[in-house]
Amino acid sequence: MNHKTLLIHPKDNVLVALQDLTAGEQIEHNGLNITIKDFIPAKHKFAINELGKGDQVFMYGGIVGKTLSTIPSGAVLSTQNVTHEAEDFGEKSGEYQWDAPDITKFNDKTFKGFHRPDGQVGTGNYWLVIPMVFCENRNVDIIKDAFLEELGFGKPNPFKKMVREMASLYKSGQKDSFDSVSVETFSEKAEERLFENIDGIKFLNHQVGCGGTRTDSQALCALIAGYINNPNVAGATILSLGCQNAQSSFMEEKLRLINPDFKKPLIILEQQVEGTEQQMLTRAIKETFIGMANANTQTRQPAPLSKLVVGLECGGSDGFSGISANPAVGYAADLIVALGGIAILSEFPELCGVEQELINRCVSDEKAERFSTLMRLYAAAAEASGSGFDMNPSPGNIKDGLITDAMKSSGAAKKGGTSPVTDVLDYGEYVKTPGLNLLCTPGNDVESTTAMAGAGANMILFTTGLGTPTGNPVTPVIKVSSNHKLAERMPDIIDINTGFVISGEKNIQQMGEEILEKVIKVASGEEKSKAMILGQDDFIPWKRGVSL
């Protein structure tokens, strides 16, 4: 890496600008002098040699686009001169040989977690309150209002006091004094928790459960069952109306399929059976309090790193994500797999163009066929709804150098490391096989992280180049920046900065090991991730076929 440009793979016919390049600047590459034709912002790509109209564009060693017009040597690639194109995929080819990373440094390490009766180990100890249908959201909110501050889980909102002060100034005619009001003035510490071994009580409101398709309601039931079974959850309170499509009995069936020997406390209340709202809420609050008191008897105990189940996510990606943050997370994922743990790679629209590589990494023809089938069904459904995987890149992705879905996907897939694919799961299914698992979800950040927690992830690694505050109610989300500028601009959301790879100060292996060290600390409760500190509890069930 010359700190100005990067050739990712020998087969590539474009270079990545690691810093802003000016028109007329001379770039030397493999003995070739390239004159930069346009201003090229950092993270964007430019042609090494002239590309003719209709030529394929290669990055990461694969096809990521096709030219719409001639692109001279040194000219920037853009949505005006390049369109999406990706390699097709077919049957699994040969046996995959994996060169596993050296895990000597981590062999004897453990994390302190909550051991569940079924053998899973939680990195947290949460109680859940979940509605089976949106009709119960109001009742969930009433319970939330009753519990959070009284039990010390509530986080004071300094902005409320800030508004109160501004209202006071307004009433007294001091409008010109608004600039002197600062939120820092009103910051307060949270109350001491009543239950010291409970990490929180979480409320998962949503807008589904009835009125949509039966398929969406069944998917919701599976998702809720997965959350209840997640090792980070000590127990749950479920509120049902009674007449909705997403029946609590369906959810219990899904739960038994996931875990036939389920032993956690589970409170299910149906409003149309309980009577008045007050009667139901009184019972819900009493039984939830008792359940939490019992869950508080559990304490953290040492667990092997093989008990880690780590979801791999990216959001607000930029042109550096596939060079720094994603490969570093991929190396951490390889370490976890080599230690006997589980890694989950999701976001199927962002695996477009790398399907064959993943198919070849599958441990069996059966797994490869399932992945291929799920990808083709998803792509067909997206096209039938008037969209396609090629429409996945967001305006922010494009502005920062990811101009086609295949280009975005080639970098996004690096989060999955290099280990064999041991299992392929559809949305709503629960992980059971050590190794790298592929989980069918949208590319939407929150829908994907929601699904990974529902599949059993007890930690999530989330890379970003532009910045996103996404978190999860029950699974700690560690945010990994792809570049220095983001880490400096948004330190309140970034946990780890892999911009050191771009600047040449650290390599992928070093950053991957640093990421795993962070995972161990957060998993042990020794540190909180920035998303946890912000109280970022995002939960969006997937309405299948609607999202990319």
XYZ file of C-alpha atoms in Angstrom, residues 6-382:
377
model
C -4.533 0.519 -3.531
C -4.879 -2.445 -5.882
C -7.051 -4.854 -3.885
C -6.529 -7.944 -6.086
C -4.050 -8.648 -8.933
C -6.986 -9.291 -11.300
C -8.533 -5.845 -10.672
C -8.540 -3.206 -13.427
C -9.219 -0.262 -11.086
C -7.343 1.368 -8.220
C -8.846 2.728 -5.001
C -7.941 6.285 -4.023
C -6.823 6.217 -0.375
C -6.739 10.017 -0.299
C -8.071 12.818 -2.500
C -6.339 12.917 -5.890
C -6.240 16.050 -8.040
C -6.576 16.311 -11.803
C -3.161 16.190 -13.483
C -1.529 14.316 -10.600
C 0.814 11.496 -11.631
C 0.318 8.045 -10.068
C 2.851 5.265 -10.566
C 1.467 1.729 -10.598
C 3.538 -1.346 -11.481
C 5.806 0.705 -13.740
C 2.869 2.477 -15.390
C 2.518 6.261 -15.048
C -1.159 7.201 -14.752
C -2.329 10.794 -15.140
C -5.387 11.520 -12.995
C -8.067 12.948 -15.316
C -10.564 14.212 -12.720
C -10.660 15.145 -9.073
C -11.028 11.768 -7.373
C -12.259 11.841 -3.771
C -10.754 9.354 -1.337
C -12.607 5.995 -1.369
C -13.508 6.234 -5.085
C -12.015 4.162 -7.916
C -10.346 5.014 -11.192
C -9.328 3.067 -14.293
C -5.764 1.758 -14.542
C -5.887 1.337 -18.309
C -8.593 2.617 -20.625
C -11.853 0.684 -20.339
C -14.031 0.459 -23.452
C -17.810 0.682 -23.474
C -19.281 -2.625 -22.254
C -16.095 -3.760 -20.518
C -16.356 -5.507 -17.177
C -15.031 -3.813 -14.055
C -13.076 -6.004 -11.639
C -12.546 -5.471 -7.895
C -11.640 -7.992 -5.191
C -10.825 -10.262 -8.140
C -14.442 -10.448 -9.300
C -16.892 -8.611 -11.570
C -18.458 -5.583 -9.842
C -19.847 -3.649 -12.819
C -19.946 -2.944 -16.537
C -18.950 0.294 -18.252
C -21.627 2.405 -19.935
C -19.071 4.417 -21.880
C -15.339 4.563 -22.496
C -13.391 5.375 -19.319
C -9.877 6.715 -19.956
C -6.927 5.675 -17.831
C -6.954 7.801 -14.649
C -10.653 8.693 -14.915
C -13.003 8.217 -11.982
C -15.716 5.536 -11.979
C -19.222 6.850 -11.293
C -22.879 5.919 -11.669
C -22.789 7.798 -14.992
C -20.193 5.520 -16.597
C -20.623 2.218 -14.698
C -23.664 0.059 -14.006
C -24.202 -3.029 -11.848
C -23.071 -6.402 -13.136
C -22.176 -9.488 -11.127
C -20.877 -12.965 -11.744
C -23.466 -15.755 -11.973
C -23.280 -18.763 -9.695
C -23.884 -22.482 -9.979
C -23.009 -25.716 -8.217
C -20.370 -26.188 -5.545
C -16.927 -26.773 -6.987
C -14.416 -29.025 -5.211
C -13.536 -29.301 -1.523
C -12.703 -26.113 0.305
C -9.405 -25.998 2.177
C -9.265 -23.483 5.018
C -6.058 -21.996 6.355
C -7.245 -21.286 9.920
C -5.638 -18.408 11.853
C -3.282 -18.903 14.767
C -5.409 -18.935 17.959
C -2.559 -19.510 20.437
C -3.083 -16.034 21.920
C -6.744 -16.806 22.738
C -6.689 -20.539 23.559
C -6.822 -20.087 27.327
C -9.001 -16.981 27.414
C -12.571 -16.962 28.736
C -15.392 -14.487 29.146
C -17.724 -14.099 32.116
C -21.245 -14.939 31.055
C -24.626 -16.183 32.231
C -24.868 -19.957 31.841
C -28.333 -21.150 30.739
C -29.819 -24.608 31.403
C -29.591 -25.555 27.698
C -25.829 -24.944 27.558
C -25.941 -21.519 25.916
C -24.054 -18.678 27.606
C -25.334 -15.109 27.658
C -23.204 -11.983 27.486
C -26.024 -10.163 29.281
C -28.989 -10.890 31.547
C -32.124 -9.163 30.263
C -35.854 -9.478 30.885
C -38.073 -8.946 27.830
C -41.569 -7.505 27.507
C -42.924 -8.141 23.994
C -46.346 -7.666 22.347
C -47.592 -10.353 19.978
C -49.390 -7.620 18.038
C -49.169 -3.850 17.674
C -52.510 -3.495 19.531
C -50.598 -4.200 22.762
C -47.917 -1.528 22.248
C -49.722 0.916 24.528
C -49.853 -1.608 27.370
C -46.181 -2.409 26.879
C -45.438 1.321 27.167
C -47.387 1.542 30.433
C -45.316 -1.295 31.917
C -42.160 0.382 30.618
C -43.086 3.657 32.302
C -43.799 1.805 35.551
C -40.581 -0.227 35.649
C -37.618 1.659 34.223
C -37.047 4.499 36.653
C -38.383 2.679 39.717
C -35.909 -0.177 39.229
C -33.012 2.092 38.276
C -32.897 1.054 34.603
C -34.139 4.404 33.331
C -31.654 6.827 31.827
C -32.395 10.472 32.742
C -33.238 12.546 29.672
C -31.259 15.799 29.969
C -33.052 17.205 26.925
C -36.342 17.305 28.871
C -34.783 19.617 31.446
C -33.162 21.598 28.650
C -36.597 22.193 27.060
C -38.020 23.075 30.489
C -35.310 25.727 30.937
C -35.967 27.133 27.449
C -39.703 27.249 28.190
C -38.957 29.173 31.377
C -36.807 31.659 29.480
C -39.514 32.034 26.820
C -42.187 32.779 29.421
C -39.988 35.419 31.014
C -39.298 37.065 27.666
C -35.638 36.037 27.502
C -35.648 34.494 24.011
C -32.168 35.875 23.321
C -30.786 33.681 26.109
C -31.481 30.367 24.352
C -27.882 30.090 23.127
C -26.672 29.948 26.722
C -28.690 26.779 27.417
C -26.508 23.652 27.209
C -27.595 20.051 27.568
C -24.459 19.285 29.610
C -25.856 21.474 32.386
C -28.696 19.041 32.937
C -26.873 15.708 32.652
C -27.530 13.392 35.601
C -26.437 9.916 36.597
C -28.955 7.090 36.430
C -30.410 5.755 39.672
C -28.754 2.707 41.257
C -30.271 -0.539 39.966
C -32.436 -2.577 42.319
C -31.470 -5.865 40.614
C -27.699 -5.698 40.284
C -27.391 -8.917 38.209
C -30.057 -7.870 35.688
C -28.626 -5.806 32.829
C -31.985 -4.352 31.876
C -35.656 -4.845 31.152
C -36.297 -4.350 27.437
C -39.527 -3.474 25.636
C -39.771 -4.575 21.988
C -42.630 -2.626 20.386
C -43.392 -3.294 16.716
C -46.072 -2.609 14.081
C -46.917 -6.147 12.928
C -48.729 -9.264 14.164
C -52.044 -8.789 12.342
C -53.499 -7.233 9.214
C -50.548 -8.287 7.063
C -49.817 -11.629 5.458
C -50.022 -14.851 7.450
C -46.409 -15.450 6.433
C -45.298 -12.236 8.156
C -47.190 -13.206 11.322
C -45.598 -16.656 11.348
C -42.186 -15.043 10.843
C -42.893 -12.714 13.789
C -43.753 -15.703 15.985
C -40.444 -17.372 15.063
C -38.532 -14.148 15.673
C -40.067 -13.617 19.131
C -39.373 -17.269 20.003
C -35.744 -16.735 19.004
C -35.464 -13.663 21.224
C -36.905 -15.518 24.200
C -34.425 -18.362 23.607
C -31.461 -16.002 23.107
C -28.869 -16.719 25.843
C -28.807 -13.034 26.812
C -32.449 -13.278 27.922
C -33.321 -14.452 31.444
C -37.090 -14.526 30.922
C -39.946 -12.778 29.148
C -43.419 -11.307 29.515
C -45.611 -11.645 26.420
C -48.752 -9.530 25.913
C -51.333 -10.842 23.454
C -54.677 -9.345 22.466
C -56.141 -12.728 21.541
C -57.689 -12.409 18.097
C -54.607 -11.487 16.038
C -52.875 -13.542 13.346
C -49.703 -13.913 15.440
C -51.162 -16.158 18.123
C -49.080 -16.764 21.245
C -49.709 -20.506 20.760
C -47.953 -20.297 17.361
C -45.009 -18.591 19.059
C -44.855 -21.350 21.682
C -44.775 -23.961 18.890
C -41.824 -22.153 17.287
C -40.114 -22.000 20.683
C -40.497 -25.762 21.191
C -38.992 -26.364 17.735
C -35.981 -24.233 18.646
C -35.598 -25.654 22.145
C -37.738 -28.668 23.155
C -36.302 -28.479 26.677
C -36.954 -24.747 27.218
C -36.738 -23.903 30.947
C -36.731 -20.098 31.280
C -39.613 -18.271 33.009
C -42.199 -17.205 30.421
C -45.286 -15.132 31.291
C -48.015 -15.008 28.602
C -51.099 -12.839 29.172
C -54.036 -12.424 26.796
C -56.071 -9.239 27.184
C -59.327 -10.693 25.869
C -59.103 -13.386 28.578
C -57.749 -11.338 31.480
C -60.629 -8.838 31.553
C -59.970 -5.154 32.110
C -56.777 -3.474 31.075
C -56.045 -2.689 34.703
C -56.427 -6.334 35.702
C -54.054 -7.503 32.992
C -51.449 -4.824 33.699
C -51.562 -5.481 37.443
C -50.923 -9.177 36.891
C -48.247 -8.503 34.264
C -46.340 -6.123 36.539
C -46.517 -8.393 39.592
C -45.428 -11.546 37.756
C -42.696 -9.693 35.857
C -41.283 -8.258 39.084
C -41.191 -11.716 40.677
C -39.567 -13.186 37.557
C -36.887 -10.506 37.537
C -36.193 -11.032 41.247
C -35.553 -14.725 40.524
C -33.394 -13.924 37.485
C -31.320 -11.620 39.684
C -29.947 -14.682 41.505
C -27.907 -15.581 38.400
C -24.325 -14.333 38.227
C -21.575 -14.212 35.630
C -19.265 -17.236 35.499
C -16.262 -18.035 33.255
C -17.110 -19.521 29.855
C -14.912 -20.658 26.929
C -14.785 -18.452 23.832
C -16.485 -21.317 21.963
C -19.729 -20.047 23.548
C -19.538 -16.801 21.570
C -22.164 -16.423 18.832
C -21.222 -13.289 16.906
C -23.393 -11.596 14.301
C -21.570 -9.754 11.494
C -23.211 -6.579 10.184
C -22.352 -3.494 8.138
C -24.286 -0.268 7.710
C -23.529 3.175 6.363
C -20.699 1.537 4.413
C -18.119 3.528 2.467
C -15.369 2.849 -0.057
C -12.967 1.871 2.738
C -15.299 -0.600 4.499
C -14.244 -3.526 2.340
C -10.552 -2.700 2.794
C -10.277 -2.062 6.538
C -13.278 -2.661 8.817
C -14.869 -5.630 7.063
C -11.682 -7.707 6.584
C -10.664 -6.931 10.189
C -14.040 -8.133 11.461
C -13.678 -11.115 9.119
C -10.381 -12.019 10.763
C -12.014 -11.757 14.191
C -14.804 -14.022 12.899
C -12.210 -16.557 11.729
C -10.617 -16.509 15.187
C -14.002 -17.132 16.816
C -14.757 -20.017 14.434
C -11.295 -21.528 14.982
C -11.967 -21.371 18.739
C -15.187 -23.388 18.271
C -17.635 -20.495 18.269
C -20.280 -19.353 15.789
C -20.245 -16.419 13.352
C -23.373 -15.288 11.497
C -23.172 -13.550 8.100
C -26.512 -12.147 6.929
C -27.697 -9.388 4.519
C -28.288 -11.577 1.437
C -28.764 -8.634 -0.992
C -25.208 -7.668 -0.057
C -23.793 -11.040 -1.067
C -24.660 -10.418 -4.711
C -21.702 -11.364 -6.892
C -19.885 -13.398 -4.227
C -22.359 -16.281 -4.175
C -20.042 -18.720 -5.943
C -17.250 -18.102 -3.458
C -19.627 -18.809 -0.547
C -21.107 -21.824 -2.335
C -17.612 -23.271 -2.766
C -16.961 -22.720 0.948
C -20.058 -24.712 2.000
C -19.269 -27.960 3.822
C -21.770 -29.948 1.742
C -23.698 -29.847 -1.524
C -26.910 -29.673 0.517
C -25.824 -26.444 2.260
C -24.640 -24.985 -1.035
C -27.953 -25.791 -2.729
C -29.943 -24.207 0.084
C -27.939 -20.987 -0.087
C -28.297 -20.859 -3.866
C -32.061 -21.431 -3.619
C -32.591 -18.763 -0.962
C -30.568 -16.227 -2.949
C -32.457 -16.868 -6.183
C -35.866 -16.768 -4.465
C -35.019 -13.512 -2.705
C -33.681 -11.900 -5.895
C -36.789 -12.972 -7.841
C -39.115 -11.614 -5.139
C -37.279 -8.291 -5.126
